[in-house]
Tab-separated table of C-alpha atoms in Angstrom:
chain	number	residue	atom	x	y	z
A	188	MET	CA	-40.034	32.749	-43.091
A	189	VAL	CA	-37.708	30.969	-40.284
A	190	THR	CA	-34.647	33.421	-39.415
A	191	TYR	CA	-31.078	32.281	-39.293
A	192	VAL	CA	-31.208	32.654	-35.676
A	193	SER	CA	-34.388	30.838	-35.269
A	194	ALA	CA	-33.064	28.059	-37.291
A	195	LEU	CA	-29.863	27.795	-35.229
A	196	PHE	CA	-32.107	28.009	-31.688
A	197	TYR	CA	-34.258	24.907	-33.037
A	198	GLY	CA	-31.173	23.053	-34.495
A	199	VAL	CA	-29.396	23.389	-31.264
A	200	GLY	CA	-32.359	22.716	-29.219
A	201	GLY	CA	-33.294	19.596	-31.187
A	202	ILE	CA	-29.787	18.341	-30.687
A	203	VAL	CA	-30.030	18.785	-26.789
A	204	VAL	CA	-33.294	17.056	-26.895
A	205	ALA	CA	-32.215	14.197	-28.733
A	206	GLY	CA	-29.003	14.150	-26.515
A	207	VAL	CA	-31.177	13.863	-23.709
A	208	ALA	CA	-33.396	11.078	-24.866
A	209	LEU	CA	-30.457	9.245	-25.345
A	210	LEU	CA	-29.231	9.770	-22.119
A	211	VAL	CA	-32.559	8.675	-20.584
A	212	ALA	CA	-32.901	5.751	-22.710
A	213	PHE	CA	-29.546	4.561	-22.700
A	214	GLN	CA	-27.748	5.829	-19.368
A	215	GLU	CA	-26.977	2.430	-17.802
A	216	LYS	CA	-25.232	1.624	-21.319
A	217	LEU	CA	-22.522	4.281	-20.353
A	218	VAL	CA	-21.987	3.495	-16.691
A	219	TYR	CA	-22.527	-0.134	-16.443
A	220	VAL	CA	-20.709	-2.389	-19.306
A	221	PRO	CA	-21.016	-5.976	-17.994
A	222	VAL	CA	-19.707	-7.583	-21.447
A	223	LEU	CA	-16.902	-6.164	-23.437
A	224	PRO	CA	-17.346	-5.829	-27.114
A	225	GLY	CA	-16.627	-8.825	-29.088
A	226	LEU	CA	-16.687	-10.931	-25.719
A	227	SER	CA	-19.284	-13.121	-24.006
A	228	LYS	CA	-20.809	-12.504	-20.662
A	229	SER	CA	-18.736	-15.637	-19.407
A	230	TYR	CA	-15.428	-15.775	-17.502
A	231	PRO	CA	-12.674	-16.293	-19.799
A	232	ILE	CA	-10.558	-17.732	-17.152
A	233	THR	CA	-10.866	-18.695	-13.517
A	234	PRO	CA	-8.565	-18.379	-10.611
A	235	SER	CA	-7.330	-21.898	-10.865
A	236	ARG	CA	-5.547	-20.844	-14.540
A	237	LEU	CA	-3.365	-18.699	-12.485
A	238	ASN	CA	-2.628	-21.326	-9.691
A	239	LEU	CA	-4.595	-19.570	-7.104
A	240	ASP	CA	-6.483	-21.165	-4.384
A	241	TYR	CA	-9.968	-20.028	-4.643
A	242	GLU	CA	-13.467	-20.765	-3.465
A	243	ASP	CA	-17.077	-20.231	-5.444
A	244	VAL	CA	-19.242	-18.122	-3.524
A	245	TRP	CA	-22.869	-17.670	-4.086
A	246	LEU	CA	-24.786	-14.872	-2.069
A	247	GLN	CA	-28.281	-13.558	-2.076
A	248	SER	CA	-28.616	-9.796	-1.928
A	249	SER	CA	-31.311	-8.454	0.458
A	250	ASP	CA	-33.911	-7.995	-2.559
A	251	GLY	CA	-33.399	-11.754	-3.455
A	252	VAL	CA	-30.898	-11.540	-6.474
A	253	ARG	CA	-28.631	-14.386	-6.775
A	254	LEU	CA	-24.789	-13.323	-6.869
A	255	HIS	CA	-21.405	-14.951	-7.569
A	256	ALA	CA	-18.141	-14.135	-6.118
A	257	TRP	CA	-14.494	-15.664	-5.778
A	258	PHE	CA	-12.659	-15.735	-2.658
A	259	ILE	CA	-9.376	-16.159	-3.436
A	260	LYS	CA	-6.750	-16.748	-0.299
A	261	MET	CA	-2.705	-16.370	-0.459
A	262	PHE	CA	-2.914	-20.069	1.211
A	263	PRO	CA	-5.532	-22.027	2.906
A	264	HIS	CA	-5.075	-20.652	6.409
A	265	CYS	CA	-4.061	-17.086	5.784
A	266	ARG	CA	-5.095	-14.801	8.529
A	267	GLY	CA	-3.870	-11.666	6.547
A	268	PRO	CA	-6.031	-8.587	5.684
A	269	THR	CA	-9.195	-9.438	3.620
A	270	ILE	CA	-9.503	-7.228	0.352
A	271	LEU	CA	-12.825	-6.818	-0.446
A	272	PHE	CA	-12.350	-5.783	-4.268
A	273	PHE	CA	-14.842	-3.853	-6.529
A	274	GLN	CA	-13.963	-3.808	-10.116
A	275	GLU	CA	-14.477	-0.925	-12.639
A	276	ASN	CA	-17.460	-0.665	-14.764
A	277	ALA	CA	-16.308	-3.057	-18.055
A	278	GLY	CA	-16.032	-6.484	-18.169
A	279	ASN	CA	-16.165	-8.768	-15.470
A	280	ILE	CA	-13.897	-10.087	-12.621
A	281	ALA	CA	-11.878	-12.367	-14.606
A	282	HIS	CA	-10.569	-9.544	-16.427
A	283	ARG	CA	-8.699	-8.265	-12.954
A	284	LEU	CA	-7.347	-11.666	-12.089
A	285	GLU	CA	-3.516	-10.921	-13.336
A	286	MET	CA	-3.938	-7.518	-10.910
A	287	VAL	CA	-5.430	-9.532	-8.276
A	288	ARG	CA	-2.923	-12.356	-8.687
A	289	ILE	CA	-0.159	-9.861	-8.064
A	290	MET	CA	-1.941	-8.229	-5.191
A	291	ILE	CA	-1.990	-11.495	-3.317
A	292	GLN	CA	1.342	-11.947	-3.603
A	293	LYS	CA	2.746	-8.458	-2.906
A	294	LEU	CA	0.399	-7.551	0.270
A	295	LYS	CA	0.065	-11.123	1.615
A	296	CYS	CA	-3.543	-10.990	1.343
A	297	ASN	CA	-6.814	-12.528	0.535
A	298	VAL	CA	-9.076	-11.058	-1.973
A	299	PHE	CA	-12.655	-11.348	-2.292
A	300	MET	CA	-13.926	-10.478	-5.889
A	301	LEU	CA	-17.564	-9.613	-6.085
A	302	SER	CA	-19.411	-9.993	-9.486
A	303	TYR	CA	-22.145	-7.087	-9.600
A	304	ARG	CA	-25.426	-7.989	-10.452
A	305	GLY	CA	-25.743	-8.317	-14.318
A	306	TYR	CA	-22.130	-9.058	-14.499
A	307	GLY	CA	-20.302	-12.490	-15.104
A	308	ALA	CA	-22.402	-15.434	-13.380
A	309	SER	CA	-24.886	-13.095	-11.057
A	310	ASP	CA	-28.233	-12.759	-12.094
A	311	GLY	CA	-30.203	-9.207	-12.218
A	312	SER	CA	-29.370	-5.969	-14.226
A	313	PRO	CA	-26.902	-3.417	-12.611
A	314	SER	CA	-28.219	-0.364	-11.400
A	315	GLN	CA	-27.069	1.835	-8.248
A	316	HIS	CA	-29.888	0.825	-5.675
A	317	GLY	CA	-28.880	-2.921	-6.773
A	318	LEU	CA	-25.175	-2.537	-6.722
A	319	THR	CA	-25.233	-0.952	-3.298
A	320	LYS	CA	-27.120	-4.071	-2.146
A	321	ASP	CA	-24.739	-6.492	-3.709
A	322	ALA	CA	-21.789	-4.953	-2.046
A	323	GLN	CA	-23.362	-4.804	1.584
A	324	ALA	CA	-24.172	-8.599	0.999
A	325	ALA	CA	-20.751	-9.481	0.088
A	326	LEU	CA	-19.582	-7.543	3.297
A	327	ASP	CA	-22.074	-9.113	5.459
A	328	HIS	CA	-20.791	-12.435	4.033
A	329	LEU	CA	-17.263	-11.705	5.036
A	330	SER	CA	-18.044	-10.558	8.283
A	331	GLN	CA	-19.533	-13.740	9.410
A	332	ARG	CA	-16.636	-16.009	8.003
A	333	THR	CA	-14.872	-17.606	11.002
A	334	ASP	CA	-11.559	-18.524	8.393
A	335	ILE	CA	-10.481	-14.619	8.361
A	336	ASP	CA	-9.564	-12.045	10.650
A	337	THR	CA	-12.680	-10.097	10.240
A	338	SER	CA	-11.166	-6.975	12.286
A	339	ARG	CA	-9.063	-6.635	8.954
A	340	ILE	CA	-11.477	-5.918	6.207
A	341	VAL	CA	-10.234	-3.521	3.769
A	342	VAL	CA	-12.069	-2.321	0.556
A	343	PHE	CA	-10.840	-1.923	-2.479
A	344	GLY	CA	-12.515	0.283	-5.593
A	345	ARG	CA	-11.287	1.546	-8.720
A	346	SER	CA	-13.054	3.930	-10.806
A	347	LEU	CA	-16.850	2.678	-10.462
A	348	GLY	CA	-15.797	0.423	-7.871
A	349	GLY	CA	-14.315	3.125	-5.678
A	350	ALA	CA	-18.165	4.711	-5.766
A	351	VAL	CA	-19.744	1.396	-4.619
A	352	GLY	CA	-16.697	0.871	-1.909
A	353	ALA	CA	-16.784	4.632	-0.506
A	354	LEU	CA	-20.634	4.113	0.019
A	355	LEU	CA	-20.279	0.653	1.451
A	356	THR	CA	-17.505	2.130	3.874
A	357	LYS	CA	-19.547	4.869	4.928
A	358	ASN	CA	-22.616	2.957	5.723
A	359	ASN	CA	-20.442	-0.053	7.737
A	360	PRO	CA	-18.027	1.827	9.836
A	361	ASP	CA	-17.584	-0.955	12.434
A	362	LYS	CA	-17.165	-3.802	9.883
A	363	VAL	CA	-14.821	-2.026	7.273
A	364	SER	CA	-11.119	-1.553	8.737
A	365	ALA	CA	-10.048	1.089	6.021
A	366	LEU	CA	-10.502	1.988	2.156
A	367	ILE	CA	-8.325	2.260	-1.010
A	368	LEU	CA	-9.530	4.406	-3.865
A	369	GLU	CA	-8.081	4.461	-7.533
A	370	ASN	CA	-9.017	6.397	-10.071
A	371	THR	CA	-12.523	6.962	-9.086
A	372	PHE	CA	-14.824	9.680	-10.320
A	373	THR	CA	-16.824	12.767	-8.090
A	374	SER	CA	-20.221	11.648	-9.170
A	375	ILE	CA	-21.543	10.101	-12.318
A	376	LEU	CA	-23.394	13.686	-12.358
A	377	ASP	CA	-20.114	15.167	-13.167
A	378	MET	CA	-18.791	12.565	-15.451
A	379	ALA	CA	-21.644	13.050	-17.807
A	380	GLY	CA	-20.026	16.143	-19.171
A	381	VAL	CA	-16.968	14.070	-19.496
A	382	LEU	CA	-18.708	11.690	-21.595
A	383	LEU	CA	-20.891	13.823	-23.596
A	384	PRO	CA	-19.655	17.136	-23.230
A	385	PHE	CA	-22.595	19.286	-24.302
A	386	LEU	CA	-24.161	17.721	-21.262
A	387	LYS	CA	-22.045	19.772	-18.619
A	388	TRP	CA	-24.168	22.727	-19.090
A	389	PHE	CA	-27.181	20.707	-18.007
A	390	ILE	CA	-26.006	18.061	-15.622
A	391	GLY	CA	-23.204	18.246	-12.721
A	392	GLY	CA	-22.312	17.898	-9.304
A	393	SER	CA	-22.280	20.573	-6.173
A	394	GLY	CA	-18.892	21.846	-7.111
A	395	THR	CA	-19.698	22.607	-10.877
A	396	LYS	CA	-21.386	25.385	-12.711
A	397	SER	CA	-23.851	23.476	-14.529
A	398	LEU	CA	-27.513	24.561	-14.383
A	399	LYS	CA	-28.568	21.400	-13.311
A	400	LEU	CA	-31.765	20.863	-14.749
A	401	LEU	CA	-31.291	17.523	-15.955
A	402	ASN	CA	-29.764	16.087	-12.501
A	403	PHE	CA	-33.078	14.366	-11.796
A	404	VAL	CA	-32.888	12.091	-15.055
A	405	VAL	CA	-29.880	10.480	-13.746
A	406	ARG	CA	-30.730	7.252	-12.398
A	407	SER	CA	-27.113	6.136	-11.209
A	408	PRO	CA	-25.798	9.512	-9.804
A	409	TRP	CA	-23.399	7.752	-7.396
A	410	LYS	CA	-22.238	10.627	-5.513
A	411	THR	CA	-18.788	9.614	-4.285
A	412	ILE	CA	-17.917	13.304	-3.120
A	413	ASP	CA	-20.750	13.340	-0.583
A	414	ALA	CA	-20.192	9.531	0.453
A	415	ILE	CA	-16.143	10.178	1.092
A	416	ALA	CA	-17.057	12.987	3.410
A	417	GLU	CA	-18.954	10.844	5.749
A	418	VAL	CA	-15.994	7.877	5.863
A	419	LYS	CA	-14.264	7.850	9.143
A	420	GLN	CA	-12.236	5.314	8.543
A	421	PRO	CA	-8.431	5.734	6.681
A	422	VAL	CA	-8.529	6.090	3.284
A	423	LEU	CA	-5.723	5.862	0.638
A	424	PHE	CA	-5.999	7.734	-2.577
A	425	LEU	CA	-4.112	6.240	-5.466
A	426	SER	CA	-4.190	8.718	-8.893
A	427	GLY	CA	-2.734	8.169	-12.102
A	428	LEU	CA	-2.199	11.203	-13.655
A	429	GLN	CA	-2.509	10.228	-17.248
A	430	ASP	CA	-6.210	8.785	-16.407
A	431	GLU	CA	-7.638	8.993	-19.813
A	432	MET	CA	-11.354	8.400	-18.452
A	433	VAL	CA	-11.811	10.122	-15.400
A	434	PRO	CA	-9.891	13.512	-15.172
A	435	PRO	CA	-7.582	13.223	-12.367
A	436	PHE	CA	-8.801	16.505	-10.669
A	437	HIS	CA	-11.749	14.469	-9.686
A	438	MET	CA	-9.383	12.239	-7.274
A	439	LYS	CA	-8.078	15.500	-5.667
A	440	MET	CA	-11.435	16.689	-4.871
A	441	LEU	CA	-12.537	13.652	-3.215
A	442	TYR	CA	-9.122	13.486	-1.182
A	443	ALA	CA	-9.789	17.424	0.102
A	444	LYS	CA	-13.402	16.417	0.612
A	445	ALA	CA	-11.913	13.591	3.126
A	446	ALA	CA	-9.176	15.165	4.494
A	447	ALA	CA	-11.283	18.172	5.723
A	448	ARG	CA	-12.872	15.757	8.443
A	449	ASN	CA	-10.544	12.650	8.443
A	450	SER	CA	-7.220	13.106	9.671
A	451	GLN	CA	-6.155	9.747	8.218
A	452	CYS	CA	-6.245	10.384	4.284
A	453	THR	CA	-3.356	9.778	2.214
A	454	PHE	CA	-3.062	10.684	-1.534
A	455	VAL	CA	-0.318	9.338	-3.766
A	456	GLU	CA	-0.030	10.200	-7.357
A	457	PHE	CA	1.462	7.961	-10.047
A	458	PRO	CA	2.762	10.176	-13.014
A	459	ASN	CA	2.365	7.455	-15.690
A	460	GLY	CA	-0.934	5.884	-14.307
A	461	MET	CA	-3.707	5.560	-16.819
A	462	HIS	CA	-7.297	4.670	-15.855
A	463	MET	CA	-6.711	0.701	-15.856
A	464	ASP	CA	-2.596	0.391	-15.542
A	465	THR	CA	-1.724	2.615	-12.651
A	466	TRP	CA	-0.947	-0.750	-10.528
A	467	LEU	CA	1.225	-2.067	-13.680
A	468	SER	CA	2.871	1.399	-14.408
A	469	GLY	CA	3.407	2.370	-10.895
A	470	GLY	CA	5.448	-0.703	-10.323
A	471	GLU	CA	7.278	-1.259	-6.776
A	472	VAL	CA	5.899	2.202	-5.480
A	473	TYR	CA	2.593	1.329	-6.074
A	474	TRP	CA	2.585	-1.672	-4.180
A	475	LYS	CA	5.076	-0.469	-1.212
A	476	THR	CA	2.247	2.428	-0.892
A	477	ASN	CA	-0.422	-0.065	-0.363
A	478	MET	CA	1.653	-2.324	1.891
A	479	GLN	CA	2.617	0.823	3.932
A	480	PHE	CA	-1.456	1.741	4.552
A	481	LEU	CA	-1.981	-1.817	5.221
A	482	GLU	CA	0.698	-2.376	7.928
A	483	LYS	CA	-0.630	1.003	9.567
A	484	TYR	CA	-4.362	0.771	9.329
A	485	ALA	CA	-5.117	-2.982	9.238
A	486	PRO	CA	-2.422	-4.591	11.300
A	487	GLU	CA	-2.043	-8.021	12.958
A	488	LYS	CA	-3.579	-8.212	16.167
A	489	GLY	CA	-1.512	-7.141	19.190
A	490	ARG	CA	0.723	-5.159	16.372
A	491	THR	CA	0.119	-1.521	15.476
A	492	ILE	CA	2.191	0.990	13.313
A	493	ARG	CA	2.730	4.097	15.294
A	494	GLU	CA	2.462	7.511	13.520
A	495	GLY	CA	5.562	7.958	11.757
A	496	LYS	CA	6.858	4.458	12.060
């Protein structure tokens, strides 16, 4: 006769096994969401709808995947900073156009928006290995352009885009002037327990009490906490304290890790900022923060902003 304890043990064990099986089979569906529910993979609008001057750019990653991007300029011969924009995990670059439109106006910059593989008009299927190559292809393209100031390339990433951007910035100290992270996670290993709470006992990053027995099954760990520790360029951390997806303490941990080795780190909190709307709820303070960072760390040639000015 099966005892109550045995039944409980087998029941819990079955739930864990089922959960792990789901994680192994569908983890990319949790990390990468190229198509929002009820919508198509195609772009709902293009920059022209918002009266933005843009160029369709087609790239090829180092493994041969064809990628699409939009290069949007404030005006045709704008030599201001160029922001390499990496989006969150859900939807495509068209869903960020309103934010980018305001970014261009407020920061007097160009913006290069990359569609990750499997997103928008880009070919392929998303993975950490693939997105790392995609980001490098985008940066290499910008670095070879003659119509921008290549000494003023700044990487901006929100959430998943922050993980992509941190790794790219670490790998390219001579091509990226500065990095801006917004509402980014420490790692997908740490986020596993947020998305599926029972997994926090089996999957986790170096700063957690997890047994880490199942870390090996995670195919896209995105260890931002490790990448940011090696970034030598200036970093601006923008944290929405009402973030409902990534716990705000993740951003504090990233800042602490970076600031331990990098004196050019700035951390700014936005009390009403949620995961996707910190740029909106932050109002003028948000844009002023970004502008001051760019003026200091990606200034015009021959013009520098001294410490404290």
